[in-house]
Amino acid sequence: MIRIAICDDENYMSAQIRTLVSAFFRRKNTEISIRQFSCGEELLQYDKQIDILFLDIQMKGIDGMETARKLRGQNFRGFLIFITVLKELVFQSFEVQAYDYLVKPVDERQFEKTMERVFVSMKNTEEANLLIQKGYESRIISLEEIVFCEIIDRKIYLHLISSEVVDYYERIENLEGRLGGSFFRCHRSYLIHLKYLKSYKNKTAYMEGGHRIPVSRLRDREFSAAILQYMKNM
């Protein structure tokens, strides 16, 4: 599921964007959820993941540009699309890594072009992300964030570089198949990201953040070979 947020203090504009977005992803047979916000302050209080954000630049209170700066400071990594009446303001959008902008009144053909580009970009980055399902919620996690994966009682625990631990149900064999060559299964209960390997000694992998991961005797030689191959590919 793709999570979309619309932040605009004009109700008719939010409604138009919602209609256009819904129609676009319906044609793509892609499930989405849409959340609407009427001001930057309200958006900044939202603590759930957002994959695509439509953000009005000119709003009462905190304007869209300042809201975007704060969001990026909070590690927002989604696609940011500004909505504006003034093209001149768009030059500031490079500061906050905006993907594109739409000028009011929003032209449907221009909207379609922007969304096609976003859709292709999302498809191209899927391989670098891990989509996990937990209950009724989904979350996209960049593989670069994962230090190691651990399985305990049929539940996967993703240990992230931020020290956050995300848990969900999945077979470690399935997870192993979804991860790239930068990960190695050093033990039946652990998959480690070789990028965050600090050292290896006495069948113990010392990871970023002080974590110590056991390496099984049967995988010792293969692990050493994987480390050398990873270093060659860097």
Short mmCIF file of N, CA, C and O in Angstrom, two decimals, residues 52-152:
data_model
loop_
_atom_site.label_atom_id
_atom_site.label_comp_id
_atom_site.label_asym_id
_atom_site.label_seq_id
_atom_site.Cartn_x
_atom_site.Cartn_y
_atom_site.Cartn_z
N ILE A 52 4.10 9.64 -0.44
CA ILE A 52 3.96 10.77 -1.37
C ILE A 52 3.22 11.89 -0.64
O ILE A 52 2.15 11.67 -0.07
N LEU A 53 3.78 13.08 -0.67
CA LEU A 53 3.18 14.23 0.00
C LEU A 53 2.92 15.35 -0.99
O LEU A 53 3.83 15.82 -1.67
N PHE A 54 1.65 15.78 -1.09
CA PHE A 54 1.28 16.98 -1.85
C PHE A 54 1.16 18.11 -0.84
O PHE A 54 0.32 18.06 0.06
N LEU A 55 1.99 19.12 -1.00
CA LEU A 55 2.09 20.17 0.03
C LEU A 55 1.93 21.56 -0.57
O LEU A 55 2.70 21.96 -1.45
N ASP A 56 0.93 22.29 -0.10
CA ASP A 56 0.70 23.67 -0.53
C ASP A 56 1.81 24.54 0.05
O ASP A 56 2.16 24.42 1.23
N ILE A 57 2.37 25.42 -0.75
CA ILE A 57 3.45 26.29 -0.26
C ILE A 57 2.89 27.43 0.58
O ILE A 57 3.38 27.73 1.67
N GLN A 58 1.83 28.07 0.08
CA GLN A 58 1.28 29.23 0.78
C GLN A 58 0.11 28.83 1.68
O GLN A 58 -1.00 28.59 1.21
N MET A 59 0.39 28.74 2.98
CA MET A 59 -0.64 28.40 3.95
C MET A 59 -0.52 29.32 5.15
O MET A 59 0.54 29.90 5.41
N LYS A 60 -1.60 29.46 5.87
CA LYS A 60 -1.57 30.25 7.09
C LYS A 60 -0.74 29.52 8.14
O LYS A 60 -0.67 28.29 8.15
N GLY A 61 -0.13 30.27 9.05
CA GLY A 61 0.73 29.64 10.05
C GLY A 61 2.05 29.27 9.42
O GLY A 61 2.66 30.06 8.70
N ILE A 62 2.51 28.06 9.66
CA ILE A 62 3.75 27.60 9.04
C ILE A 62 3.50 27.34 7.56
O ILE A 62 2.62 26.54 7.21
N ASP A 63 4.25 28.00 6.69
CA ASP A 63 4.00 27.79 5.26
C ASP A 63 4.59 26.44 4.81
O ASP A 63 5.27 25.75 5.57
N GLY A 64 4.30 26.09 3.57
CA GLY A 64 4.70 24.78 3.07
C GLY A 64 6.20 24.58 3.02
O GLY A 64 6.70 23.48 3.28
N MET A 65 6.95 25.64 2.68
CA MET A 65 8.39 25.51 2.58
C MET A 65 9.02 25.21 3.94
O MET A 65 9.87 24.33 4.08
N GLU A 66 8.56 25.94 4.96
CA GLU A 66 9.08 25.71 6.31
C GLU A 66 8.64 24.35 6.83
O GLU A 66 9.41 23.65 7.51
N THR A 67 7.41 23.96 6.51
CA THR A 67 6.92 22.63 6.90
C THR A 67 7.79 21.55 6.28
O THR A 67 8.16 20.57 6.95
N ALA A 68 8.15 21.73 5.00
CA ALA A 68 9.00 20.75 4.31
C ALA A 68 10.37 20.67 4.96
O ALA A 68 10.93 19.58 5.12
N ARG A 69 10.93 21.81 5.34
CA ARG A 69 12.25 21.81 6.01
C ARG A 69 12.19 21.01 7.30
O ARG A 69 13.09 20.21 7.61
N LYS A 70 11.13 21.23 8.07
CA LYS A 70 10.98 20.52 9.34
C LYS A 70 10.79 19.02 9.11
O LYS A 70 11.34 18.19 9.84
N LEU A 71 10.01 18.68 8.10
CA LEU A 71 9.78 17.26 7.79
C LEU A 71 11.08 16.56 7.39
O LEU A 71 11.36 15.45 7.84
N ARG A 72 11.86 17.21 6.54
CA ARG A 72 13.14 16.62 6.13
C ARG A 72 14.05 16.49 7.35
O ARG A 72 14.81 15.51 7.46
N GLY A 73 13.96 17.45 8.25
CA GLY A 73 14.74 17.37 9.49
C GLY A 73 14.30 16.22 10.37
O GLY A 73 15.08 15.72 11.20
N GLN A 74 13.05 15.80 10.20
CA GLN A 74 12.52 14.65 10.95
C GLN A 74 12.72 13.34 10.18
O GLN A 74 12.13 12.33 10.50
N ASN A 75 13.54 13.40 9.13
CA ASN A 75 13.89 12.22 8.34
C ASN A 75 12.79 11.75 7.41
O ASN A 75 12.71 10.56 7.07
N PHE A 76 11.93 12.67 6.95
CA PHE A 76 10.94 12.32 5.94
C PHE A 76 11.65 12.05 4.62
O PHE A 76 12.41 12.89 4.13
N ARG A 77 11.40 10.87 4.03
CA ARG A 77 12.11 10.47 2.82
C ARG A 77 11.18 10.26 1.63
O ARG A 77 11.59 9.74 0.60
N GLY A 78 9.93 10.63 1.78
CA GLY A 78 8.97 10.40 0.71
C GLY A 78 9.12 11.36 -0.45
O GLY A 78 9.95 12.28 -0.45
N PHE A 79 8.28 11.17 -1.47
CA PHE A 79 8.25 12.05 -2.64
C PHE A 79 7.45 13.30 -2.26
O PHE A 79 6.29 13.22 -1.86
N LEU A 80 8.07 14.45 -2.42
CA LEU A 80 7.45 15.73 -2.07
C LEU A 80 7.07 16.48 -3.34
O LEU A 80 7.91 16.77 -4.19
N ILE A 81 5.77 16.78 -3.46
CA ILE A 81 5.27 17.53 -4.62
C ILE A 81 4.59 18.79 -4.11
O ILE A 81 3.61 18.72 -3.37
N PHE A 82 5.13 19.94 -4.47
CA PHE A 82 4.57 21.21 -4.02
C PHE A 82 3.37 21.61 -4.89
O PHE A 82 3.33 21.33 -6.08
N ILE A 83 2.44 22.28 -4.24
CA ILE A 83 1.31 22.89 -4.94
C ILE A 83 1.43 24.39 -4.70
O ILE A 83 1.55 24.83 -3.55
N THR A 84 1.42 25.19 -5.76
CA THR A 84 1.68 26.62 -5.58
C THR A 84 0.97 27.46 -6.64
O THR A 84 0.63 26.96 -7.71
N VAL A 85 0.78 28.73 -6.32
CA VAL A 85 0.27 29.68 -7.31
C VAL A 85 1.40 30.52 -7.87
O VAL A 85 1.25 31.19 -8.89
N LEU A 86 2.55 30.50 -7.20
CA LEU A 86 3.68 31.32 -7.61
C LEU A 86 4.86 30.44 -8.02
O LEU A 86 5.49 29.81 -7.18
N LYS A 87 5.17 30.43 -9.30
CA LYS A 87 6.27 29.61 -9.80
C LYS A 87 7.61 30.04 -9.19
O LYS A 87 8.52 29.22 -9.02
N GLU A 88 7.74 31.34 -8.85
CA GLU A 88 9.02 31.83 -8.35
C GLU A 88 9.44 31.13 -7.06
O GLU A 88 10.63 30.94 -6.79
N LEU A 89 8.46 30.74 -6.24
CA LEU A 89 8.77 30.11 -4.97
C LEU A 89 9.38 28.72 -5.14
O LEU A 89 10.03 28.19 -4.25
N VAL A 90 9.18 28.15 -6.32
CA VAL A 90 9.63 26.79 -6.55
C VAL A 90 11.15 26.68 -6.54
O VAL A 90 11.71 25.62 -6.24
N PHE A 91 11.86 27.77 -6.82
CA PHE A 91 13.32 27.71 -6.83
C PHE A 91 13.87 27.34 -5.46
O PHE A 91 14.95 26.79 -5.33
N GLN A 92 13.10 27.65 -4.41
CA GLN A 92 13.53 27.28 -3.06
C GLN A 92 13.34 25.78 -2.80
O GLN A 92 13.85 25.25 -1.81
N SER A 93 12.58 25.12 -3.67
CA SER A 93 12.22 23.72 -3.42
C SER A 93 13.42 22.79 -3.46
O SER A 93 13.38 21.69 -2.91
N PHE A 94 14.52 23.24 -4.11
CA PHE A 94 15.71 22.39 -4.16
C PHE A 94 16.27 22.15 -2.76
O PHE A 94 16.88 21.12 -2.49
N GLU A 95 16.06 23.11 -1.87
CA GLU A 95 16.57 22.98 -0.49
C GLU A 95 15.96 21.78 0.22
O GLU A 95 16.60 21.20 1.10
N VAL A 96 14.73 21.45 -0.12
CA VAL A 96 14.01 20.40 0.60
C VAL A 96 13.78 19.17 -0.27
O VAL A 96 12.95 18.33 0.04
N GLN A 97 14.54 19.08 -1.35
CA GLN A 97 14.50 17.90 -2.22
C GLN A 97 13.10 17.60 -2.74
O GLN A 97 12.63 16.46 -2.70
N ALA A 98 12.43 18.64 -3.23
CA ALA A 98 11.11 18.44 -3.82
C ALA A 98 11.25 17.69 -5.13
O ALA A 98 12.18 17.92 -5.91
N TYR A 99 10.33 16.79 -5.39
CA TYR A 99 10.36 15.99 -6.61
C TYR A 99 9.81 16.77 -7.80
O TYR A 99 10.33 16.68 -8.91
N ASP A 100 8.74 17.54 -7.54
CA ASP A 100 8.11 18.30 -8.61
C ASP A 100 7.18 19.33 -7.98
O ASP A 100 7.04 19.39 -6.75
N TYR A 101 6.54 20.13 -8.81
CA TYR A 101 5.56 21.08 -8.31
C TYR A 101 4.40 21.18 -9.29
O TYR A 101 4.56 20.94 -10.49
N LEU A 102 3.23 21.50 -8.77
CA LEU A 102 2.03 21.68 -9.58
C LEU A 102 1.52 23.10 -9.35
O LEU A 102 1.41 23.54 -8.20
N VAL A 103 1.23 23.79 -10.44
CA VAL A 103 0.76 25.17 -10.33
C VAL A 103 -0.76 25.20 -10.30
O VAL A 103 -1.42 24.52 -11.10
N LYS A 104 -1.32 25.95 -9.36
CA LYS A 104 -2.77 26.11 -9.27
C LYS A 104 -3.25 27.04 -10.37
O LYS A 104 -2.59 28.06 -10.65
N PRO A 105 -4.40 26.80 -10.97
CA PRO A 105 -5.23 25.60 -10.82
C PRO A 105 -4.53 24.40 -11.47
O PRO A 105 -3.90 24.53 -12.52
N VAL A 106 -4.61 23.25 -10.84
CA VAL A 106 -3.87 22.07 -11.28
C VAL A 106 -4.42 21.54 -12.60
O VAL A 106 -5.61 21.27 -12.72
N ASP A 107 -3.52 21.45 -13.58
CA ASP A 107 -3.88 20.91 -14.88
C ASP A 107 -3.80 19.39 -14.83
O ASP A 107 -2.79 18.82 -14.40
N GLU A 108 -4.85 18.72 -15.28
CA GLU A 108 -4.91 17.26 -15.17
C GLU A 108 -3.81 16.57 -15.98
O GLU A 108 -3.26 15.56 -15.55
N ARG A 109 -3.50 17.10 -17.15
CA ARG A 109 -2.45 16.49 -17.96
C ARG A 109 -1.09 16.61 -17.29
O ARG A 109 -0.29 15.66 -17.30
N GLN A 110 -0.82 17.77 -16.68
CA GLN A 110 0.44 17.96 -15.97
C GLN A 110 0.50 17.05 -14.74
O GLN A 110 1.54 16.48 -14.41
N PHE A 111 -0.65 16.90 -14.08
CA PHE A 111 -0.72 16.01 -12.92
C PHE A 111 -0.38 14.58 -13.33
O PHE A 111 0.39 13.89 -12.66
N GLU A 112 -0.94 14.13 -14.45
CA GLU A 112 -0.68 12.78 -14.94
C GLU A 112 0.80 12.57 -15.25
O GLU A 112 1.38 11.52 -14.92
N LYS A 113 1.43 13.56 -15.88
CA LYS A 113 2.85 13.46 -16.20
C LYS A 113 3.69 13.32 -14.93
O LYS A 113 4.61 12.50 -14.85
N THR A 114 3.38 14.15 -13.95
CA THR A 114 4.11 14.11 -12.68
C THR A 114 3.95 12.75 -12.00
O THR A 114 4.92 12.14 -11.55
N MET A 115 2.71 12.25 -11.96
CA MET A 115 2.45 11.00 -11.27
C MET A 115 3.06 9.80 -12.00
O MET A 115 3.49 8.83 -11.37
N GLU A 116 3.11 9.85 -13.32
CA GLU A 116 3.76 8.78 -14.07
C GLU A 116 5.24 8.71 -13.70
O GLU A 116 5.81 7.63 -13.53
N ARG A 117 5.87 9.87 -13.58
CA ARG A 117 7.28 9.92 -13.20
C ARG A 117 7.48 9.41 -11.79
O ARG A 117 8.43 8.65 -11.52
N VAL A 118 6.59 9.80 -10.88
CA VAL A 118 6.68 9.33 -9.50
C VAL A 118 6.52 7.81 -9.45
O VAL A 118 7.26 7.11 -8.75
N PHE A 119 5.54 7.30 -10.19
CA PHE A 119 5.25 5.87 -10.19
C PHE A 119 6.46 5.07 -10.69
O PHE A 119 6.83 4.05 -10.09
N VAL A 120 7.08 5.54 -11.76
CA VAL A 120 8.26 4.87 -12.30
C VAL A 120 9.41 4.93 -11.29
O VAL A 120 10.12 3.94 -11.06
N SER A 121 9.59 6.09 -10.66
CA SER A 121 10.66 6.25 -9.66
C SER A 121 10.46 5.31 -8.48
O SER A 121 11.42 4.73 -7.97
N MET A 122 9.21 5.15 -8.06
CA MET A 122 8.92 4.25 -6.94
C MET A 122 9.23 2.82 -7.32
O MET A 122 9.77 2.05 -6.52
N LYS A 123 8.90 2.44 -8.55
CA LYS A 123 9.18 1.09 -9.01
C LYS A 123 10.69 0.84 -9.07
O LYS A 123 11.17 -0.24 -8.72
N ASN A 124 11.43 1.86 -9.51
CA ASN A 124 12.88 1.71 -9.65
C ASN A 124 13.59 1.60 -8.31
O ASN A 124 14.69 1.06 -8.23
N THR A 125 12.98 2.14 -7.26
CA THR A 125 13.62 2.11 -5.94
C THR A 125 13.12 0.96 -5.07
O THR A 125 13.60 0.77 -3.96
N GLU A 126 12.18 0.17 -5.59
CA GLU A 126 11.63 -0.93 -4.80
C GLU A 126 12.69 -1.92 -4.35
O GLU A 126 12.65 -2.46 -3.26
N GLU A 127 13.68 -2.16 -5.23
CA GLU A 127 14.70 -3.15 -4.91
C GLU A 127 15.55 -2.71 -3.73
O GLU A 127 16.16 -3.54 -3.06
N ALA A 128 15.62 -1.41 -3.48
CA ALA A 128 16.43 -0.91 -2.38
C ALA A 128 15.61 -0.77 -1.09
O ALA A 128 16.12 -0.27 -0.10
N ASN A 129 14.37 -1.21 -1.14
CA ASN A 129 13.49 -1.09 0.02
C ASN A 129 12.88 -2.43 0.39
O ASN A 129 12.83 -3.35 -0.42
N LEU A 130 12.42 -2.51 1.60
CA LEU A 130 11.75 -3.71 2.09
C LEU A 130 10.35 -3.31 2.53
O LEU A 130 10.19 -2.46 3.41
N LEU A 131 9.34 -3.87 1.88
CA LEU A 131 7.96 -3.61 2.26
C LEU A 131 7.52 -4.69 3.24
O LEU A 131 7.53 -5.87 2.92
N ILE A 132 7.17 -4.27 4.46
CA ILE A 132 6.74 -5.25 5.46
C ILE A 132 5.30 -4.99 5.85
O ILE A 132 4.81 -3.86 5.81
N GLN A 133 4.61 -6.05 6.21
CA GLN A 133 3.21 -5.99 6.60
C GLN A 133 3.10 -6.38 8.07
O GLN A 133 3.58 -7.43 8.47
N LYS A 134 2.48 -5.50 8.85
CA LYS A 134 2.28 -5.78 10.26
C LYS A 134 0.83 -5.49 10.60
O LYS A 134 0.43 -4.33 10.70
N GLY A 135 0.03 -6.55 10.74
CA GLY A 135 -1.40 -6.35 10.96
C GLY A 135 -2.02 -5.71 9.74
O GLY A 135 -1.85 -6.18 8.62
N TYR A 136 -2.72 -4.59 9.95
CA TYR A 136 -3.35 -3.88 8.84
C TYR A 136 -2.46 -2.77 8.29
O TYR A 136 -2.86 -2.04 7.40
N GLU A 137 -1.25 -2.65 8.81
CA GLU A 137 -0.37 -1.59 8.39
C GLU A 137 0.81 -2.13 7.60
O GLU A 137 1.28 -3.23 7.85
N SER A 138 1.26 -1.32 6.64
CA SER A 138 2.46 -1.65 5.87
C SER A 138 3.49 -0.55 6.11
O SER A 138 3.15 0.57 6.46
N ARG A 139 4.74 -0.92 5.89
CA ARG A 139 5.80 0.07 6.07
C ARG A 139 6.92 -0.24 5.09
O ARG A 139 7.26 -1.40 4.86
N ILE A 140 7.49 0.81 4.52
CA ILE A 140 8.63 0.66 3.61
C ILE A 140 9.89 1.05 4.38
O ILE A 140 9.99 2.15 4.91
N ILE A 141 10.85 0.12 4.42
CA ILE A 141 12.10 0.36 5.11
C ILE A 141 13.25 0.23 4.12
O ILE A 141 13.34 -0.76 3.38
N SER A 142 14.09 1.24 4.08
CA SER A 142 15.26 1.18 3.20
C SER A 142 16.22 0.11 3.71
O SER A 142 16.47 0.00 4.91
N LEU A 143 16.77 -0.68 2.78
CA LEU A 143 17.73 -1.71 3.18
C LEU A 143 18.96 -1.08 3.83
O LEU A 143 19.61 -1.71 4.67
N GLU A 144 19.24 0.17 3.45
CA GLU A 144 20.40 0.85 4.04
C GLU A 144 20.23 1.11 5.53
O GLU A 144 21.20 1.34 6.24
N GLU A 145 18.99 1.08 6.01
CA GLU A 145 18.73 1.33 7.42
C GLU A 145 18.95 0.10 8.29
O GLU A 145 19.08 0.21 9.51
N ILE A 146 18.99 -1.09 7.68
CA ILE A 146 19.00 -2.33 8.45
C ILE A 146 20.43 -2.75 8.78
O ILE A 146 21.25 -2.95 7.89
N VAL A 147 20.73 -2.90 10.06
CA VAL A 147 22.04 -3.38 10.51
C VAL A 147 22.06 -4.91 10.51
O VAL A 147 22.98 -5.52 9.98
N PHE A 148 21.05 -5.51 11.10
CA PHE A 148 20.91 -6.97 11.04
C PHE A 148 19.47 -7.37 11.31
O PHE A 148 18.67 -6.59 11.82
N CYS A 149 19.14 -8.60 10.93
CA CYS A 149 17.81 -9.15 11.11
C CYS A 149 17.93 -10.37 12.03
O CYS A 149 18.85 -11.19 11.86
N GLU A 150 17.01 -10.49 12.93
CA GLU A 150 17.03 -11.58 13.90
C GLU A 150 15.66 -12.26 13.93
O GLU A 150 14.64 -11.59 13.79
N ILE A 151 15.63 -13.58 14.09
CA ILE A 151 14.35 -14.27 14.21
C ILE A 151 14.25 -14.91 15.59
O ILE A 151 15.17 -15.58 16.05
N ILE A 152 13.13 -14.65 16.24
CA ILE A 152 12.84 -15.23 17.56
C ILE A 152 11.37 -15.69 17.54
O ILE A 152 10.47 -14.87 17.34
#
